[in-house]
PDB file of C-alpha atoms and ligand atoms in Angstrom:
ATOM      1  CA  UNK B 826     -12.680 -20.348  -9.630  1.00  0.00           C
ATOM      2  CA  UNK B 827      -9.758 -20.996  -7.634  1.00  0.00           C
ATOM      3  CA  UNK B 828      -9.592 -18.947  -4.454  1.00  0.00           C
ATOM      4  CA  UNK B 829      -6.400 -18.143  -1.910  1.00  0.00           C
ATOM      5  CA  UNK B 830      -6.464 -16.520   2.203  1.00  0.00           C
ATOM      6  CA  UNK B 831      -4.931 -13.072   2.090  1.00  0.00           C
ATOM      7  CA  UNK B 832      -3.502 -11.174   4.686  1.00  0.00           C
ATOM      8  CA  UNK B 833      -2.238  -7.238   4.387  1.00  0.00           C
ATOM      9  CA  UNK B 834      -0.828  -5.788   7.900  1.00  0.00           C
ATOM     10  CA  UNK B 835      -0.612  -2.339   7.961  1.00  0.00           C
ATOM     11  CA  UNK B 836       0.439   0.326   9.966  1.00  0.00           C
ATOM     12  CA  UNK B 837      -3.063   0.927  11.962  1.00  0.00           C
ATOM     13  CA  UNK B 838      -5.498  -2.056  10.588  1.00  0.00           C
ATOM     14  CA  UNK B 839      -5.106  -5.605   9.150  1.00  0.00           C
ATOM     15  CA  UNK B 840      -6.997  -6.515   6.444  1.00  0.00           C
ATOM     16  CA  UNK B 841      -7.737 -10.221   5.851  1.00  0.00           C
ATOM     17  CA  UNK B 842     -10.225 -11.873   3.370  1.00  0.00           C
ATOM     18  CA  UNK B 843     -10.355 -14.611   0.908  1.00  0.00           C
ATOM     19  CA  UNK B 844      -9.491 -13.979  -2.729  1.00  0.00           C
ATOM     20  CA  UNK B 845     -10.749 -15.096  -5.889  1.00  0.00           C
ATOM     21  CA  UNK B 846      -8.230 -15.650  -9.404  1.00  0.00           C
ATOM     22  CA  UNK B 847      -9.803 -12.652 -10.924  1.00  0.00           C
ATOM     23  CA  UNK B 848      -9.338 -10.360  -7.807  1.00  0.00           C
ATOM     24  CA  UNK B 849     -12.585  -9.915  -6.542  1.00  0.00           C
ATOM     25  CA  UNK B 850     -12.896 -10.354  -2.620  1.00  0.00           C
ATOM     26  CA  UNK B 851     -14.991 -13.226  -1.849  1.00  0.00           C
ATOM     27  CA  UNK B 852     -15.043 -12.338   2.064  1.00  0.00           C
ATOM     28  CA  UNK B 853     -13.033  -9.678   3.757  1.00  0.00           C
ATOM     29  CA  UNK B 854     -12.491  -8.240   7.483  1.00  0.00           C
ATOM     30  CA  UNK B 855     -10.446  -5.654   8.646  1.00  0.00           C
ATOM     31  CA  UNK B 856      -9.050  -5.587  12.617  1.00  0.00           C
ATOM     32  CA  UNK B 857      -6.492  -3.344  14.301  1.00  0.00           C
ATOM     33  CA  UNK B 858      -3.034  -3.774  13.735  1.00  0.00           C
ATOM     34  CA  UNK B 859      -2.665  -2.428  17.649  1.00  0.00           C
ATOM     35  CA  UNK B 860       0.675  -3.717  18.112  1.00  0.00           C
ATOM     36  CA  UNK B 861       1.918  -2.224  21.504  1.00  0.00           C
ATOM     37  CA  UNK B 862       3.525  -4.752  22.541  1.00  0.00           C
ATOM     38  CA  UNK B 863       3.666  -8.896  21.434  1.00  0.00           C
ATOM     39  CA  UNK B 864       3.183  -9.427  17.967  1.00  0.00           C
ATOM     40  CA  UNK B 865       1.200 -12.683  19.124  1.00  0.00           C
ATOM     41  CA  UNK B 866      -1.526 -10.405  19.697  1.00  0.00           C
ATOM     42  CA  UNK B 867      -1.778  -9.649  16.139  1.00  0.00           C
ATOM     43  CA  UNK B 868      -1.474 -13.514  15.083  1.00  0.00           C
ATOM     44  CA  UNK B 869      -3.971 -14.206  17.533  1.00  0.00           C
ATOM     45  CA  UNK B 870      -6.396 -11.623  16.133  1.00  0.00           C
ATOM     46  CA  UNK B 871      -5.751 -12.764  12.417  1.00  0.00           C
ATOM     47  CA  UNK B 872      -6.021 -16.472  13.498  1.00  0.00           C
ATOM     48  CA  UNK B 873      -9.713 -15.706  14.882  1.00  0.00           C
ATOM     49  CA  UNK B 874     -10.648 -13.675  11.763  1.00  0.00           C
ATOM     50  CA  UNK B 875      -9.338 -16.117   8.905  1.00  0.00           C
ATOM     51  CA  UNK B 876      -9.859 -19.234  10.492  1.00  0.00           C
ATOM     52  CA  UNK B 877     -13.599 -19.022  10.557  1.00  0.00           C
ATOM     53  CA  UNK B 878     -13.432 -17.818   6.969  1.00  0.00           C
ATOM     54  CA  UNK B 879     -11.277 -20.681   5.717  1.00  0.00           C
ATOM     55  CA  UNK B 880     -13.510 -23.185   7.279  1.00  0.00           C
ATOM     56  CA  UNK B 881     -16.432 -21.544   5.346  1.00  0.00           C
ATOM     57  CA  UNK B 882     -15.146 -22.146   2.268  1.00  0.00           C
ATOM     58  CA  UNK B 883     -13.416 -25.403   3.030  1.00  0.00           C
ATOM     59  CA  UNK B 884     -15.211 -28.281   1.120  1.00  0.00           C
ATOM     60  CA  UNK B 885     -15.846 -26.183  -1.811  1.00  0.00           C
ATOM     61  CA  UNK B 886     -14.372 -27.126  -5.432  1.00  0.00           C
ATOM     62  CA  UNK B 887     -11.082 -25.465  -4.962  1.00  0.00           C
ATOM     63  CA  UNK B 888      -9.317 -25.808  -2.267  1.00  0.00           C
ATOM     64  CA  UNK B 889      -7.019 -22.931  -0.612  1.00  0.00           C
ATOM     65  CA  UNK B 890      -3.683 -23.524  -1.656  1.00  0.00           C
ATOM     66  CA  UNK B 891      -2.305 -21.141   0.874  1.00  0.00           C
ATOM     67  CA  UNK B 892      -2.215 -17.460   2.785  1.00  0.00           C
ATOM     68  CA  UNK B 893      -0.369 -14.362   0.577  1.00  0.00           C
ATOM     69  CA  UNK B 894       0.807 -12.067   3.613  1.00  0.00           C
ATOM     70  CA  UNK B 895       1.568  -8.604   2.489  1.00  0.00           C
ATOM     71  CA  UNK B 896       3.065  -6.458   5.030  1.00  0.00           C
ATOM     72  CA  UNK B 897       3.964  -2.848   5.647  1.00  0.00           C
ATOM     73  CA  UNK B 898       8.039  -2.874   5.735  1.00  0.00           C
ATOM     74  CA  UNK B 899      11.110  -4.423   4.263  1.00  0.00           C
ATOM     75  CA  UNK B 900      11.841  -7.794   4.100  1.00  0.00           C
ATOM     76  CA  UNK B 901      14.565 -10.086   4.535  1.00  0.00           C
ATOM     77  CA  UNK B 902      16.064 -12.237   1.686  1.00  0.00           C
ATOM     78  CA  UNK B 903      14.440 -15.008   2.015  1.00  0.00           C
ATOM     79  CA  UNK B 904      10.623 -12.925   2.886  1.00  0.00           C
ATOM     80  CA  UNK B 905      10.131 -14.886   6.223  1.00  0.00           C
ATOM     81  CA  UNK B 906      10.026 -11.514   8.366  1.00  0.00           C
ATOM     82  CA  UNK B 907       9.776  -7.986   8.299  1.00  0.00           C
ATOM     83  CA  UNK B 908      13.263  -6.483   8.945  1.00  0.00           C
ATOM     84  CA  UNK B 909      11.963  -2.267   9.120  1.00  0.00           C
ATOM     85  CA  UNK B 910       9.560  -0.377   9.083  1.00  0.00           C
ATOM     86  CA  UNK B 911       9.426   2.963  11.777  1.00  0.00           C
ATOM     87  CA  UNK B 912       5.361   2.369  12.171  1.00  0.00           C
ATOM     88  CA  UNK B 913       5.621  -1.133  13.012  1.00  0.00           C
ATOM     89  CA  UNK B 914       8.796  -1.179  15.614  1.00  0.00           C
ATOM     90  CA  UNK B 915       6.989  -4.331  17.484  1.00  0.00           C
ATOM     91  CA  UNK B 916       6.810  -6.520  14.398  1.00  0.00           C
ATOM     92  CA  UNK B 917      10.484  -6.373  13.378  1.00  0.00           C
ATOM     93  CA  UNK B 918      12.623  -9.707  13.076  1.00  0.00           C
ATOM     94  CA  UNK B 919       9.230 -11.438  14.023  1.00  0.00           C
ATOM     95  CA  UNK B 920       9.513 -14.943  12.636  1.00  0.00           C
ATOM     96  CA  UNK B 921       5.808 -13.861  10.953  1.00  0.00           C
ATOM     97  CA  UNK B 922       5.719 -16.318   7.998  1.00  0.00           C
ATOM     98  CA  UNK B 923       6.688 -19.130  10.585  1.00  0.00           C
ATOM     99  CA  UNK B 924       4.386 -18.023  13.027  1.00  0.00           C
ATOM    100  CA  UNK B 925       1.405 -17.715  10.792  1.00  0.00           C
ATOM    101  CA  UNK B 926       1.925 -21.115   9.101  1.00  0.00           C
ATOM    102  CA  UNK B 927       2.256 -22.905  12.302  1.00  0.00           C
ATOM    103  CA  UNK B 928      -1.231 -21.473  13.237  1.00  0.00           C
ATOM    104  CA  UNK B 929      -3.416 -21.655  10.066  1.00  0.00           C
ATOM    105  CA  UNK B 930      -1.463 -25.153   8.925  1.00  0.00           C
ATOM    106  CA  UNK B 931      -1.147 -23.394   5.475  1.00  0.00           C
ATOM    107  CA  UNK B 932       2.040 -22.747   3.277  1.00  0.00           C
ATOM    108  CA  UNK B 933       2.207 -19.131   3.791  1.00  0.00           C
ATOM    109  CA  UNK B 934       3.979 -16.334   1.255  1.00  0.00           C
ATOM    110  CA  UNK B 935       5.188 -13.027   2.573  1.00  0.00           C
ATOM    111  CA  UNK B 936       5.490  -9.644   0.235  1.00  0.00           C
ATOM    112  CA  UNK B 937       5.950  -6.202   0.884  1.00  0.00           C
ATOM    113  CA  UNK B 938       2.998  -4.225   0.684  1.00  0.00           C
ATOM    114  CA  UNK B 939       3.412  -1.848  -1.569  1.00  0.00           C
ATOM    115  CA  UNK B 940       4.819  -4.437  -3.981  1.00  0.00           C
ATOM    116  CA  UNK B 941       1.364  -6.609  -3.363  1.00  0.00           C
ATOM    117  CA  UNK B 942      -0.507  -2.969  -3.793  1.00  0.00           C
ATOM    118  CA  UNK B 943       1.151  -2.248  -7.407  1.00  0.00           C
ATOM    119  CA  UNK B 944       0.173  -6.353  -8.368  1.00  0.00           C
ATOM    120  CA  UNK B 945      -3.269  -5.973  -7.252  1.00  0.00           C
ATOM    121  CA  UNK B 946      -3.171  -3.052  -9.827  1.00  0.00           C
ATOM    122  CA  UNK B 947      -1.275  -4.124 -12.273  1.00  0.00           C
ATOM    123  CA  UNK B 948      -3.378  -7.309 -12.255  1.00  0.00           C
ATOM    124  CA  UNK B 949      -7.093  -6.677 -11.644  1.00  0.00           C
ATOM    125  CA  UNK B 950      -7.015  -2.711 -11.364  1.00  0.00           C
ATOM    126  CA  UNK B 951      -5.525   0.691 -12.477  1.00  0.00           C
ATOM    127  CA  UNK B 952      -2.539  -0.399 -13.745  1.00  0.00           C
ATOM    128  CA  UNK B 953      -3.498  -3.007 -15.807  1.00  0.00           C
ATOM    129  CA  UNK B 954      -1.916  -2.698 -19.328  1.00  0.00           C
ATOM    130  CA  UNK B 955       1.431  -0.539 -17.772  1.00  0.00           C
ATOM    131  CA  UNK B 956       4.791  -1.091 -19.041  1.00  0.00           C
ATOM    132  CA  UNK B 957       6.495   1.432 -15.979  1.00  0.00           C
ATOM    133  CA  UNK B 958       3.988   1.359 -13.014  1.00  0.00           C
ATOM    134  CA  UNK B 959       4.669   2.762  -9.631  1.00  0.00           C
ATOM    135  CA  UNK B 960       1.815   2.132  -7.276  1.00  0.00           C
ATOM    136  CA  UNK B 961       1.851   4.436  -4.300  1.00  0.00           C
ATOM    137  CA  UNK B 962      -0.414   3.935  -1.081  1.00  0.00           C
ATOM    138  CA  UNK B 963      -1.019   6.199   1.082  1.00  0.00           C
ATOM    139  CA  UNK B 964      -1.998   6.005   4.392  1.00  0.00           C
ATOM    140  CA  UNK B 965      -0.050   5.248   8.190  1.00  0.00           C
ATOM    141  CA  UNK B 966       2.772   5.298   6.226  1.00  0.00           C
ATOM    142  CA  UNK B 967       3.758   6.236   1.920  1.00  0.00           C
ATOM    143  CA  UNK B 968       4.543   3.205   0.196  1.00  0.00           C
ATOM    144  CA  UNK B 969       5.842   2.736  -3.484  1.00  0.00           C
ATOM    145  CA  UNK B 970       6.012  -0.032  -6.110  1.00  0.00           C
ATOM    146  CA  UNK B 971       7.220  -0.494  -9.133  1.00  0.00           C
ATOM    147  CA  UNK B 972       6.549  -3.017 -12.020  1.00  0.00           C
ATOM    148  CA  UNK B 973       9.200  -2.502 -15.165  1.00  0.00           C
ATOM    149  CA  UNK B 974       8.133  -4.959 -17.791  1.00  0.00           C
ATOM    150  CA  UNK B 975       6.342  -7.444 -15.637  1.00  0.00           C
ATOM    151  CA  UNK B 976       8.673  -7.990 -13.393  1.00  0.00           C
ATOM    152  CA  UNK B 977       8.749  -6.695  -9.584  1.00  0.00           C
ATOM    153  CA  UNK B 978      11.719  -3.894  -9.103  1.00  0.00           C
ATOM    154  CA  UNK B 979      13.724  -5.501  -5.613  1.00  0.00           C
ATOM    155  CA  UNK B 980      16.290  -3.851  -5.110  1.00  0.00           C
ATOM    156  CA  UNK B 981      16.072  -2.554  -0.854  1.00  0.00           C
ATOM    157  CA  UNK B 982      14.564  -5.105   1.608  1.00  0.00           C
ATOM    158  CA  UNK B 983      12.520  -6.870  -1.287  1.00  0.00           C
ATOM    159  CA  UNK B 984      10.949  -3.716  -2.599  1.00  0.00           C
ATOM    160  CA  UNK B 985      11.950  -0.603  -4.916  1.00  0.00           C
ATOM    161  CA  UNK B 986      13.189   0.600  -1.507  1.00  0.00           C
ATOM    162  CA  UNK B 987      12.293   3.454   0.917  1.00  0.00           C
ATOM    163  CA  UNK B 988       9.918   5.760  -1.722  1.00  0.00           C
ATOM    164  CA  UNK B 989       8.131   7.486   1.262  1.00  0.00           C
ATOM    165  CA  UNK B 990      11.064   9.511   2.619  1.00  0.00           C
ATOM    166  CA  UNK B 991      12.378  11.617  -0.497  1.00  0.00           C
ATOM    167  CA  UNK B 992      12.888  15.049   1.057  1.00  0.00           C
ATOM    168  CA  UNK B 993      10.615  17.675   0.050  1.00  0.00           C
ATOM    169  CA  UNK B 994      10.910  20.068   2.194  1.00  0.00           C
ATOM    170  CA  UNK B 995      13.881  20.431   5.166  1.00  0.00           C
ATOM    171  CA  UNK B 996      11.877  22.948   7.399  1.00  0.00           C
ATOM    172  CA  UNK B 997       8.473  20.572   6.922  1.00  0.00           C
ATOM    173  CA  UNK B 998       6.670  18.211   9.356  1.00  0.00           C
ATOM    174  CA  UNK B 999       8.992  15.872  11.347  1.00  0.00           C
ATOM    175  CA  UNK B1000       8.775  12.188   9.804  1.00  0.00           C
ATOM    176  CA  UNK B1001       8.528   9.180  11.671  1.00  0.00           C
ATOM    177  CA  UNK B1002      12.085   8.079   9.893  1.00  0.00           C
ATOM    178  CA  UNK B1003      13.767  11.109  11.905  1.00  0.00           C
ATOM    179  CA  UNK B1004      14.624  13.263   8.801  1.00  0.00           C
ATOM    180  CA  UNK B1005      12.009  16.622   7.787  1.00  0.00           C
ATOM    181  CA  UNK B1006       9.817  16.908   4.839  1.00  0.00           C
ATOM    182  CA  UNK B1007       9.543  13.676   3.770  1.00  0.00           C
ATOM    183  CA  UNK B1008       6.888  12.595   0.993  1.00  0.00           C
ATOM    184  CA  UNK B1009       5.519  10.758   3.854  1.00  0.00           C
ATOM    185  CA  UNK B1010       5.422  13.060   6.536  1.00  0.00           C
ATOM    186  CA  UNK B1011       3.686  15.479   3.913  1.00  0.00           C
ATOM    187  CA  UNK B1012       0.762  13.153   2.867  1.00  0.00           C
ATOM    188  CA  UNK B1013       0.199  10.626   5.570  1.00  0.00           C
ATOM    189  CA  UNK B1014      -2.933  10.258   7.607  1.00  0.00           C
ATOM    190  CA  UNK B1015      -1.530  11.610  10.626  1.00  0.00           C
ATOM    191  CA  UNK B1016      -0.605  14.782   8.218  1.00  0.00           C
ATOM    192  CA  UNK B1017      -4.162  14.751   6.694  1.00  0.00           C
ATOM    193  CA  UNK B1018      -5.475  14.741  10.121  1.00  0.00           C
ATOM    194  CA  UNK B1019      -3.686  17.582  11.607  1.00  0.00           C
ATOM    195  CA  UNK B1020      -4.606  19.645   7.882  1.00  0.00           C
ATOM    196  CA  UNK B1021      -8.007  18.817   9.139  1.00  0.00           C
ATOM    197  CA  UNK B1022      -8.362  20.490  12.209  1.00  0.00           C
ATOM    198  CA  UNK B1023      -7.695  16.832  14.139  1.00  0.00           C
ATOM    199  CA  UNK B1024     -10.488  15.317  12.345  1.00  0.00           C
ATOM    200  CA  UNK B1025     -10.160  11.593  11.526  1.00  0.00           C
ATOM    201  CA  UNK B1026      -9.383  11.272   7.372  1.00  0.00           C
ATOM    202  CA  UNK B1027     -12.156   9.620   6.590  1.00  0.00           C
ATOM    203  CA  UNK B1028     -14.370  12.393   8.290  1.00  0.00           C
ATOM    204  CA  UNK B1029     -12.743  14.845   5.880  1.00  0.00           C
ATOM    205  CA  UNK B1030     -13.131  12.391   2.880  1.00  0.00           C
ATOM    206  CA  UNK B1031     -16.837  12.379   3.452  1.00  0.00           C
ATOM    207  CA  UNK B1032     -17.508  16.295   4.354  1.00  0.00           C
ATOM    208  CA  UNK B1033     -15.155  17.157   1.182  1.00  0.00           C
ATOM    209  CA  UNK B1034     -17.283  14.996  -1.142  1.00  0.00           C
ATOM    210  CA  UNK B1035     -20.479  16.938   0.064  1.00  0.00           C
ATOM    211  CA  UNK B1036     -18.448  20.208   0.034  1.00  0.00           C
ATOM    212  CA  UNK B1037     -17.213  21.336   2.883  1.00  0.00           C
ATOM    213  CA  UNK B1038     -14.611  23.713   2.166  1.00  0.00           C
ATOM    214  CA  UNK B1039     -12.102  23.283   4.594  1.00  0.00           C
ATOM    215  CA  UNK B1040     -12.031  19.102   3.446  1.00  0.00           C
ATOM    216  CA  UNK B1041     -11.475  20.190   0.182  1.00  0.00           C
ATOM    217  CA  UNK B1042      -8.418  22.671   1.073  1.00  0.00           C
ATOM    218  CA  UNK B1043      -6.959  20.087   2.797  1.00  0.00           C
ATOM    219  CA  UNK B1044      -7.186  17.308  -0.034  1.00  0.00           C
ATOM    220  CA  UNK B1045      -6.176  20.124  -2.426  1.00  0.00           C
ATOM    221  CA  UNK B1046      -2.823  20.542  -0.525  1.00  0.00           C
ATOM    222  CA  UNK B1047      -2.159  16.791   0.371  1.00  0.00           C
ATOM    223  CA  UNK B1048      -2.915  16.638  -3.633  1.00  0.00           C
ATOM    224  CA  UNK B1049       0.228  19.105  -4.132  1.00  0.00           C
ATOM    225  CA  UNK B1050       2.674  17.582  -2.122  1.00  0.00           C
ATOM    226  CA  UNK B1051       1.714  14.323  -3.278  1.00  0.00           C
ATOM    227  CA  UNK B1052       2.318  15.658  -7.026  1.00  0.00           C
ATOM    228  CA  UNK B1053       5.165  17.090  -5.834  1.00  0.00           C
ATOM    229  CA  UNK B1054       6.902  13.972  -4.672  1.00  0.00           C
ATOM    230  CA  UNK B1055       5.337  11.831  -7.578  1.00  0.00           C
ATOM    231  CA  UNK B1056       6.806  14.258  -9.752  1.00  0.00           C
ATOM    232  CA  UNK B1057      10.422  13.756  -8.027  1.00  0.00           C
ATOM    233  CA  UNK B1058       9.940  10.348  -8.410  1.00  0.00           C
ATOM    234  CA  UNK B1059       9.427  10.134 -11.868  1.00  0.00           C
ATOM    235  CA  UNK B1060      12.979  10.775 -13.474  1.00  0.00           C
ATOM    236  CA  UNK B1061      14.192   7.140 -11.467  1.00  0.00           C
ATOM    237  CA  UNK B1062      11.260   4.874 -12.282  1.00  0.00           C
ATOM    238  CA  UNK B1063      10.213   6.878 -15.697  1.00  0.00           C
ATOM    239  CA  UNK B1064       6.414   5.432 -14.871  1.00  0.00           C
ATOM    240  CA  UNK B1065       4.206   5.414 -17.624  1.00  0.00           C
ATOM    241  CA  UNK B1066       1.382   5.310 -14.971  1.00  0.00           C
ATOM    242  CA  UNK B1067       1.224   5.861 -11.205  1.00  0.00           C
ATOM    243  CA  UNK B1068      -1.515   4.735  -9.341  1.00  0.00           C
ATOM    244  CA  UNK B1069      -2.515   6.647  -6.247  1.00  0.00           C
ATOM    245  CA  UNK B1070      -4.202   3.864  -3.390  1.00  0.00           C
ATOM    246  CA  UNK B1071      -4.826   3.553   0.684  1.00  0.00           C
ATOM    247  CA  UNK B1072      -7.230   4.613   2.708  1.00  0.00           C
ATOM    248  CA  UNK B1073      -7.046   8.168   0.573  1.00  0.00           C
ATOM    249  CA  UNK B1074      -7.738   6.950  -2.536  1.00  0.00           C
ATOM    250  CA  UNK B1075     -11.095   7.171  -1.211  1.00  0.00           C
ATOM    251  CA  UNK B1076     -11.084  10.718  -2.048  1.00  0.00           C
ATOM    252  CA  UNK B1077     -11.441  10.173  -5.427  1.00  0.00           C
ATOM    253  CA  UNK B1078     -10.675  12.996  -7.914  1.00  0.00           C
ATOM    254  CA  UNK B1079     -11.223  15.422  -4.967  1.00  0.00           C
ATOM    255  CA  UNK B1080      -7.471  14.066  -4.615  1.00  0.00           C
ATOM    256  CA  UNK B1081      -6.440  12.970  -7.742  1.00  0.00           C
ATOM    257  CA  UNK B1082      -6.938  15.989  -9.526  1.00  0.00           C
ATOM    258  CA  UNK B1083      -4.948  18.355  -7.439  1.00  0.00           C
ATOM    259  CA  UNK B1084      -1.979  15.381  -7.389  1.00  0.00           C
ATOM    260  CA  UNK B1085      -2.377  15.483 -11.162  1.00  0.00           C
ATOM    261  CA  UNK B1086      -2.296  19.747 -11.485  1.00  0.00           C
ATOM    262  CA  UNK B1087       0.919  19.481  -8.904  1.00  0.00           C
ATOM    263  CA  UNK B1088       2.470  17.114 -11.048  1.00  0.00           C
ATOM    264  CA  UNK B1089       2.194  18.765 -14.095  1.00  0.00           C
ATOM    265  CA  UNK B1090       3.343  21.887 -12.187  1.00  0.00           C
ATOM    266  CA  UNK B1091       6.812  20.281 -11.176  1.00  0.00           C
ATOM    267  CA  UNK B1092       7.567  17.332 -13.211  1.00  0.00           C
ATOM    268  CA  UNK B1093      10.060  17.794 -16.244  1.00  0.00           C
ATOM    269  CA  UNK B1094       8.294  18.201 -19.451  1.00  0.00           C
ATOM    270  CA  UNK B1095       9.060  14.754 -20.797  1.00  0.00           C
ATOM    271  CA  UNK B1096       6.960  13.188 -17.827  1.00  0.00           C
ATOM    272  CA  UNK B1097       3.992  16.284 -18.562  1.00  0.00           C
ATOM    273  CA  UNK B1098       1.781  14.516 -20.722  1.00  0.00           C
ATOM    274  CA  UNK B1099       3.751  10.974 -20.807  1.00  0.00           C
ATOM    275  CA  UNK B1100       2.849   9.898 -17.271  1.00  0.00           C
ATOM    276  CA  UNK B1101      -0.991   9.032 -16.607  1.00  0.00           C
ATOM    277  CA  UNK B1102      -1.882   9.398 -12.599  1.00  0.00           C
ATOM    278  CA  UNK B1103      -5.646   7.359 -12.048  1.00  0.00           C
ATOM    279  CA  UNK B1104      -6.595   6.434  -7.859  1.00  0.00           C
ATOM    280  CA  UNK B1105      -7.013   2.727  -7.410  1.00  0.00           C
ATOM    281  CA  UNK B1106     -10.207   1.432  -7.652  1.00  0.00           C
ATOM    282  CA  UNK B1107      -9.964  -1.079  -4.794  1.00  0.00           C
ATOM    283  CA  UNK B1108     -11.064   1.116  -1.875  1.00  0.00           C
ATOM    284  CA  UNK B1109      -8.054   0.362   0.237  1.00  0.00           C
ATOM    285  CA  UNK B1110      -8.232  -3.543  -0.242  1.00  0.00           C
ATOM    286  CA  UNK B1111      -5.647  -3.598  -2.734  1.00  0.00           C
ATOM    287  CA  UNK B1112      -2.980  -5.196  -0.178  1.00  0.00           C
ATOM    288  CA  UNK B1113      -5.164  -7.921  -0.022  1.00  0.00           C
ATOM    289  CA  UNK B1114      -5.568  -8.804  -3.795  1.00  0.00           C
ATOM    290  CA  UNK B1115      -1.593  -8.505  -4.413  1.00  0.00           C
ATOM    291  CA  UNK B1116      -1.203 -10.798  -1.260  1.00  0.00           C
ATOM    292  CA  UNK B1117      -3.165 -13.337  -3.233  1.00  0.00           C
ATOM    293  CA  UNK B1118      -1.974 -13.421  -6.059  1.00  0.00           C
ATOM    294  CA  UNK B1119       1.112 -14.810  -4.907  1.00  0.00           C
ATOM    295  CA  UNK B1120      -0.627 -18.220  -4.870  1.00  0.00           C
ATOM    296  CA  UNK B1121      -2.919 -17.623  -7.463  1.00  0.00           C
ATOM    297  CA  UNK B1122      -1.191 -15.400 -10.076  1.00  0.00           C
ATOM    298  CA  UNK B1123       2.365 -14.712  -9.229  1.00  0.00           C
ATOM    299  CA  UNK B1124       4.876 -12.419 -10.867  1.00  0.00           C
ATOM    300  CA  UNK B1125       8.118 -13.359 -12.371  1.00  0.00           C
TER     301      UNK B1125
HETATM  302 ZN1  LIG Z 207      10.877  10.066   6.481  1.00  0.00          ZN
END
């Protein structure tokens, strides 16, 4: 089966693994993103991960053709750096695709994560079998993808633009971006944290799923907003599905379901029953998967 490296650099942690065609992850590390200051520290820290694991399965009957880099931000034109993103200020105009295929002596491919997060899915996961997906992940940051027809929706810095930072509420939490209320600043971790009493989000994943009440409140209103802003979303991207992934997916239906009632609370009645919301199966490794496939399995 042929097999390609994979990178996904998020706002807090870098994943990094080694791909197979069909999406499953052959081998997979995550390390901090910790970029306080030189971005070298980052390509230092992925070097040291993914080298060993490319020399593992060098030799083998496919060779890897090269390294799919998703990455949390927009790109430029031509997807050799990341050009914004408010969580990762130190990676900005980093020449990152130069930089990593200098080190690992691979061709490597650079995509915008939430775009590599809605091809995992529409690929290997949720949102296999969509005509109008919009993959959202949620975690440092909300990111959004959409996939009309097969084909990748670029319109802002590579991607379907800036989904996180609709306004849903003026007076709400203060967003990284500057502005109020934003989807983001309504559903991210550091949002989910603060809901939870300061508690780290998996901590209140795992107490909510044996029933601690206060974990479930707060999934129940991270659910709402979420629906909320899904439910904003819908009348531009019309999704026939929307698949809800990141580190919070992990919450399961403990999540999805109050997303879902939120959603049907707010949406317009054409989007009611038309628009199926399902959590990504992939457990937060979806950035990976999507990274790959742009050797393996690429979109138009
Ligand atoms: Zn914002």
């Amino acid at each position: 089966m042929r097999i390609a490296g994979a990178i996904d650099i998020g706002g807090s942690a870098t994943k990094i693994g080694i791909v197979a065609e069909d999406g499953s992850i052959v081998r997979r590390e995550s390390v901090p993103t910790g970029l306080h200051g030189e971005p070298t520290v980052l390509i230092d820290a992925i070097v040291s991960s993914l080298g060993p694991m490319l020399n593992a399965v060098s030799g083998g009957a496919s060779p890897v053709p090269g390294i799919g880099v998703s990455v949390a931000g927009f790109l430029n034109r031509d997807r050799s750096a990341m050009i914004h993103n408010a969580n990762l200020p130190a990676l900005r105009e980093f020449p990152l695709r130069r930089s990593l295929e200098e080190r690992l002596s691979l061709p490597c491919r650079l995509e915008v994560d939430s775009n590599s997060a809605a091809v995992a899915e529409y690929r290997h996961g949720a949102g296999r079998g969509s005509t109008r997906l919009l993959g959202v992940t949620v975690g440092t940051g909300l990111g959004g993808g959409v996939i009309i027809d097969g084909k990748l929706l670029r319109y802002t810095g590579e991607c379907a633009g800036d989904l996180g930072h609709i306004i849903l509420d003026p007076k709400g939490r203060l967003c990284t971006c500057g502005a109020r209320g934003c989807l983001e600043a309504m559903v991210d971790s550091a949002s989910v944290s603060e809901r939870g009493g300061g508690r780290a989000v998996r901590d209140i994943i795992r107490s909510a799923h044996k029933g601690d009440q206060l974990g479930l409140n707060v999934l129940a209103e991270t659910g709402w907003w979420l629906g909320l802003g899904l439910a904003s979303l819908s009348p531009i991207f019309s999704p026939d599905r929307i698949v809800v992934g990141g580190g919070i997916a992990a919450a399961g239906d403990l999540l999805i379901d109050p997303t879902k009632a939120s959603y049907r609370e707010h949406a317009r009645p054409e989007f009611r029953e038309k628009t199926q919301i399902v959590g990504s199966s992939f457990e937060g490794w979806e950035g990976i998967v999507g990274a790959a496939s742009l050797f393996l399995d690429p979109l138009a």
